[in-house]
């Protein structure tokens, strides 16, 4: 499911910023300036009923301004505005999923946007063979 959400986020970013590269895995040193990096640190799951589960996928999208930007803070603020709107709704498996708890922070010349996507999941139960017969021997002592 993380891959489908990552694809949805990538598509939403690409629609808003078609000229910017999107990276899905951090490179050893640093990712290139003027690009987006999508990461998932944790996934939260809670069982609701039987085989129904609630999952929260907190995503973090980072952006470093272009190296030749005249005003990097202004560029990050502009990207932040468009990115917050782009991440409100993403498409996952053909359905719209709303991003909640969207938050943007600029620290050390890096724009970091976090957003949570909540989904309900139905897990398939394993189909174990049924017991064909059961012999039960009981006795009562008086």
PDB file of C-alpha atoms in Angstrom:
ATOM      1  CA  UNK A   1       0.000   0.000   0.000  1.00  0.00           C
ATOM      2  CA  UNK A   2       2.909   2.362   0.662  1.00  0.00           C
ATOM      3  CA  UNK A   3       3.927   2.062  -2.996  1.00  0.00           C
ATOM      4  CA  UNK A   4       0.451   3.092  -4.164  1.00  0.00           C
ATOM      5  CA  UNK A   5       0.432   6.084  -1.796  1.00  0.00           C
ATOM      6  CA  UNK A   6       3.942   7.031  -2.938  1.00  0.00           C
ATOM      7  CA  UNK A   7       2.740   6.890  -6.551  1.00  0.00           C
ATOM      8  CA  UNK A   8      -0.248   9.086  -5.655  1.00  0.00           C
ATOM      9  CA  UNK A   9       2.002  11.648  -3.960  1.00  0.00           C
ATOM     10  CA  UNK A  10       4.462  11.563  -6.880  1.00  0.00           C
ATOM     11  CA  UNK A  11       1.671  12.133  -9.389  1.00  0.00           C
ATOM     12  CA  UNK A  12       0.256  15.038  -7.360  1.00  0.00           C
ATOM     13  CA  UNK A  13       3.691  16.675  -7.094  1.00  0.00           C
ATOM     14  CA  UNK A  14       4.372  16.095 -10.795  1.00  0.00           C
ATOM     15  CA  UNK A  15       1.092  17.803 -11.749  1.00  0.00           C
ATOM     16  CA  UNK A  16       1.998  20.839  -9.637  1.00  0.00           C
ATOM     17  CA  UNK A  17       5.735  20.877 -10.497  1.00  0.00           C
ATOM     18  CA  UNK A  18       6.313  19.101 -13.839  1.00  0.00           C
ATOM     19  CA  UNK A  19       9.911  20.351 -14.249  1.00  0.00           C
ATOM     20  CA  UNK A  20      11.124  19.226 -10.805  1.00  0.00           C
ATOM     21  CA  UNK A  21      12.657  15.762 -10.249  1.00  0.00           C
ATOM     22  CA  UNK A  22      11.092  13.485  -7.625  1.00  0.00           C
ATOM     23  CA  UNK A  23      13.259  11.060  -5.678  1.00  0.00           C
ATOM     24  CA  UNK A  24      11.902   8.118  -3.736  1.00  0.00           C
ATOM     25  CA  UNK A  25      15.073   6.991  -1.991  1.00  0.00           C
ATOM     26  CA  UNK A  26      17.635   9.235  -0.330  1.00  0.00           C
ATOM     27  CA  UNK A  27      21.022   9.226  -1.974  1.00  0.00           C
ATOM     28  CA  UNK A  28      24.075   8.482   0.188  1.00  0.00           C
ATOM     29  CA  UNK A  29      25.186  12.098   0.584  1.00  0.00           C
ATOM     30  CA  UNK A  30      22.317  14.434  -0.287  1.00  0.00           C
ATOM     31  CA  UNK A  31      19.571  14.650  -2.840  1.00  0.00           C
ATOM     32  CA  UNK A  32      19.974  17.205  -5.602  1.00  0.00           C
ATOM     33  CA  UNK A  33      18.761  20.747  -5.157  1.00  0.00           C
ATOM     34  CA  UNK A  34      15.510  21.701  -6.823  1.00  0.00           C
ATOM     35  CA  UNK A  35      14.019  18.230  -6.302  1.00  0.00           C
ATOM     36  CA  UNK A  36      11.549  16.508  -4.001  1.00  0.00           C
ATOM     37  CA  UNK A  37      12.223  13.523  -1.748  1.00  0.00           C
ATOM     38  CA  UNK A  38       9.315  11.377  -0.508  1.00  0.00           C
ATOM     39  CA  UNK A  39       9.804   9.252   2.627  1.00  0.00           C
ATOM     40  CA  UNK A  40       7.690   7.258   5.078  1.00  0.00           C
ATOM     41  CA  UNK A  41       9.161   6.895   8.559  1.00  0.00           C
ATOM     42  CA  UNK A  42       6.364   4.933  10.220  1.00  0.00           C
ATOM     43  CA  UNK A  43       3.008   3.322   9.555  1.00  0.00           C
ATOM     44  CA  UNK A  44       0.383   3.119  12.283  1.00  0.00           C
ATOM     45  CA  UNK A  45      -2.149   0.287  12.302  1.00  0.00           C
ATOM     46  CA  UNK A  46      -5.101  -0.320  14.597  1.00  0.00           C
ATOM     47  CA  UNK A  47      -7.470  -3.276  14.442  1.00  0.00           C
ATOM     48  CA  UNK A  48     -11.081  -2.178  14.344  1.00  0.00           C
ATOM     49  CA  UNK A  49     -13.217  -5.284  13.991  1.00  0.00           C
ATOM     50  CA  UNK A  50     -12.362  -8.799  12.920  1.00  0.00           C
ATOM     51  CA  UNK A  51     -10.273  -8.391   9.753  1.00  0.00           C
ATOM     52  CA  UNK A  52     -10.846  -4.627   9.376  1.00  0.00           C
ATOM     53  CA  UNK A  53      -7.943  -2.325  10.149  1.00  0.00           C
ATOM     54  CA  UNK A  54      -7.307   1.408  10.216  1.00  0.00           C
ATOM     55  CA  UNK A  55      -3.912   2.524   8.909  1.00  0.00           C
ATOM     56  CA  UNK A  56      -2.257   5.915   9.001  1.00  0.00           C
ATOM     57  CA  UNK A  57       0.568   6.571   6.572  1.00  0.00           C
ATOM     58  CA  UNK A  58       2.551   9.662   7.635  1.00  0.00           C
ATOM     59  CA  UNK A  59       4.554  10.895   4.640  1.00  0.00           C
ATOM     60  CA  UNK A  60       7.298  13.477   4.608  1.00  0.00           C
ATOM     61  CA  UNK A  61       8.167  15.389   1.480  1.00  0.00           C
ATOM     62  CA  UNK A  62      11.389  17.410   1.491  1.00  0.00           C
ATOM     63  CA  UNK A  63      12.486  20.085  -0.935  1.00  0.00           C
ATOM     64  CA  UNK A  64      15.810  21.910  -1.258  1.00  0.00           C
ATOM     65  CA  UNK A  65      15.696  25.131  -3.314  1.00  0.00           C
ATOM     66  CA  UNK A  66      17.617  25.385  -6.552  1.00  0.00           C
ATOM     67  CA  UNK A  67      21.277  26.297  -6.132  1.00  0.00           C
ATOM     68  CA  UNK A  68      21.023  29.350  -8.366  1.00  0.00           C
ATOM     69  CA  UNK A  69      17.889  30.738  -6.674  1.00  0.00           C
ATOM     70  CA  UNK A  70      18.137  34.481  -5.988  1.00  0.00           C
ATOM     71  CA  UNK A  71      15.801  34.264  -2.993  1.00  0.00           C
ATOM     72  CA  UNK A  72      15.762  30.678  -1.672  1.00  0.00           C
ATOM     73  CA  UNK A  73      13.338  31.427   1.172  1.00  0.00           C
ATOM     74  CA  UNK A  74      10.855  33.034  -1.200  1.00  0.00           C
ATOM     75  CA  UNK A  75      11.177  30.036  -3.531  1.00  0.00           C
ATOM     76  CA  UNK A  76      10.531  27.600  -0.664  1.00  0.00           C
ATOM     77  CA  UNK A  77       7.501  29.604   0.456  1.00  0.00           C
ATOM     78  CA  UNK A  78       6.119  29.546  -3.082  1.00  0.00           C
ATOM     79  CA  UNK A  79       6.717  25.790  -3.354  1.00  0.00           C
ATOM     80  CA  UNK A  80       5.168  25.322   0.093  1.00  0.00           C
ATOM     81  CA  UNK A  81       1.901  26.990  -0.942  1.00  0.00           C
ATOM     82  CA  UNK A  82       1.512  24.913  -4.099  1.00  0.00           C
ATOM     83  CA  UNK A  83       2.621  21.709  -2.392  1.00  0.00           C
ATOM     84  CA  UNK A  84       0.119  22.043   0.456  1.00  0.00           C
ATOM     85  CA  UNK A  85      -2.698  22.328  -2.087  1.00  0.00           C
ATOM     86  CA  UNK A  86      -1.338  19.512  -4.267  1.00  0.00           C
ATOM     87  CA  UNK A  87      -1.128  17.064  -1.346  1.00  0.00           C
ATOM     88  CA  UNK A  88      -4.653  17.654  -0.047  1.00  0.00           C
ATOM     89  CA  UNK A  89      -6.077  14.948  -2.326  1.00  0.00           C
ATOM     90  CA  UNK A  90      -4.136  12.165  -4.016  1.00  0.00           C
ATOM     91  CA  UNK A  91      -5.332   9.233  -6.109  1.00  0.00           C
ATOM     92  CA  UNK A  92      -4.680   5.759  -4.692  1.00  0.00           C
ATOM     93  CA  UNK A  93      -5.889   2.773  -6.719  1.00  0.00           C
ATOM     94  CA  UNK A  94      -8.346   5.021  -8.572  1.00  0.00           C
ATOM     95  CA  UNK A  95      -9.854   6.530  -5.407  1.00  0.00           C
ATOM     96  CA  UNK A  96      -9.292   9.970  -3.913  1.00  0.00           C
ATOM     97  CA  UNK A  97      -7.610   9.957  -0.515  1.00  0.00           C
ATOM     98  CA  UNK A  98      -7.508  13.113   1.577  1.00  0.00           C
ATOM     99  CA  UNK A  99      -4.304  14.182   3.249  1.00  0.00           C
ATOM    100  CA  UNK A 100      -4.804  15.391   6.806  1.00  0.00           C
ATOM    101  CA  UNK A 101      -2.555  17.034   9.392  1.00  0.00           C
ATOM    102  CA  UNK A 102      -0.603  18.825   6.669  1.00  0.00           C
ATOM    103  CA  UNK A 103       2.279  20.767   8.111  1.00  0.00           C
ATOM    104  CA  UNK A 104       5.161  22.623   6.470  1.00  0.00           C
ATOM    105  CA  UNK A 105       8.392  23.695   8.145  1.00  0.00           C
ATOM    106  CA  UNK A 106      11.487  25.395   6.728  1.00  0.00           C
ATOM    107  CA  UNK A 107      14.630  24.453   8.660  1.00  0.00           C
ATOM    108  CA  UNK A 108      18.250  24.859   7.538  1.00  0.00           C
ATOM    109  CA  UNK A 109      17.244  25.778   3.964  1.00  0.00           C
ATOM    110  CA  UNK A 110      15.118  22.650   3.576  1.00  0.00           C
ATOM    111  CA  UNK A 111      11.348  22.691   3.170  1.00  0.00           C
ATOM    112  CA  UNK A 112       9.786  19.733   4.945  1.00  0.00           C
ATOM    113  CA  UNK A 113       6.089  19.004   4.443  1.00  0.00           C
ATOM    114  CA  UNK A 114       4.404  16.256   6.439  1.00  0.00           C
ATOM    115  CA  UNK A 115       0.980  14.844   5.644  1.00  0.00           C
ATOM    116  CA  UNK A 116      -0.994  11.832   6.889  1.00  0.00           C
ATOM    117  CA  UNK A 117      -3.118   9.588   4.708  1.00  0.00           C
ATOM    118  CA  UNK A 118      -5.667   7.443   6.555  1.00  0.00           C
ATOM    119  CA  UNK A 119      -7.025   4.270   4.994  1.00  0.00           C
ATOM    120  CA  UNK A 120      -9.209   1.375   6.035  1.00  0.00           C
ATOM    121  CA  UNK A 121      -7.837  -2.034   5.127  1.00  0.00           C
ATOM    122  CA  UNK A 122      -9.571  -5.399   5.018  1.00  0.00           C
ATOM    123  CA  UNK A 123      -7.122  -8.240   5.404  1.00  0.00           C
ATOM    124  CA  UNK A 124      -7.902 -11.633   3.951  1.00  0.00           C
ATOM    125  CA  UNK A 125      -8.062 -14.418   6.475  1.00  0.00           C
ATOM    126  CA  UNK A 126      -5.968 -17.517   5.949  1.00  0.00           C
ATOM    127  CA  UNK A 127      -8.037 -20.462   4.825  1.00  0.00           C
ATOM    128  CA  UNK A 128      -6.958 -23.326   7.041  1.00  0.00           C
ATOM    129  CA  UNK A 129      -8.485 -26.726   6.413  1.00  0.00           C
ATOM    130  CA  UNK A 130     -11.453 -27.487   8.637  1.00  0.00           C
ATOM    131  CA  UNK A 131     -11.409 -30.367  11.114  1.00  0.00           C
ATOM    132  CA  UNK A 132     -12.960 -33.371   9.404  1.00  0.00           C
ATOM    133  CA  UNK A 133     -13.895 -35.232  12.543  1.00  0.00           C
ATOM    134  CA  UNK A 134     -13.488 -34.836  16.271  1.00  0.00           C
ATOM    135  CA  UNK A 135     -13.702 -37.636  18.790  1.00  0.00           C
ATOM    136  CA  UNK A 136     -14.525 -36.480  22.272  1.00  0.00           C
ATOM    137  CA  UNK A 137     -14.513 -39.013  25.121  1.00  0.00           C
ATOM    138  CA  UNK A 138     -16.018 -37.934  28.425  1.00  0.00           C
ATOM    139  CA  UNK A 139     -16.796 -39.734  31.617  1.00  0.00           C
ATOM    140  CA  UNK A 140     -18.512 -38.771  34.808  1.00  0.00           C
ATOM    141  CA  UNK A 141     -17.423 -40.098  38.154  1.00  0.00           C
ATOM    142  CA  UNK A 142     -19.987 -40.455  40.918  1.00  0.00           C
TER     143      UNK A 142
END
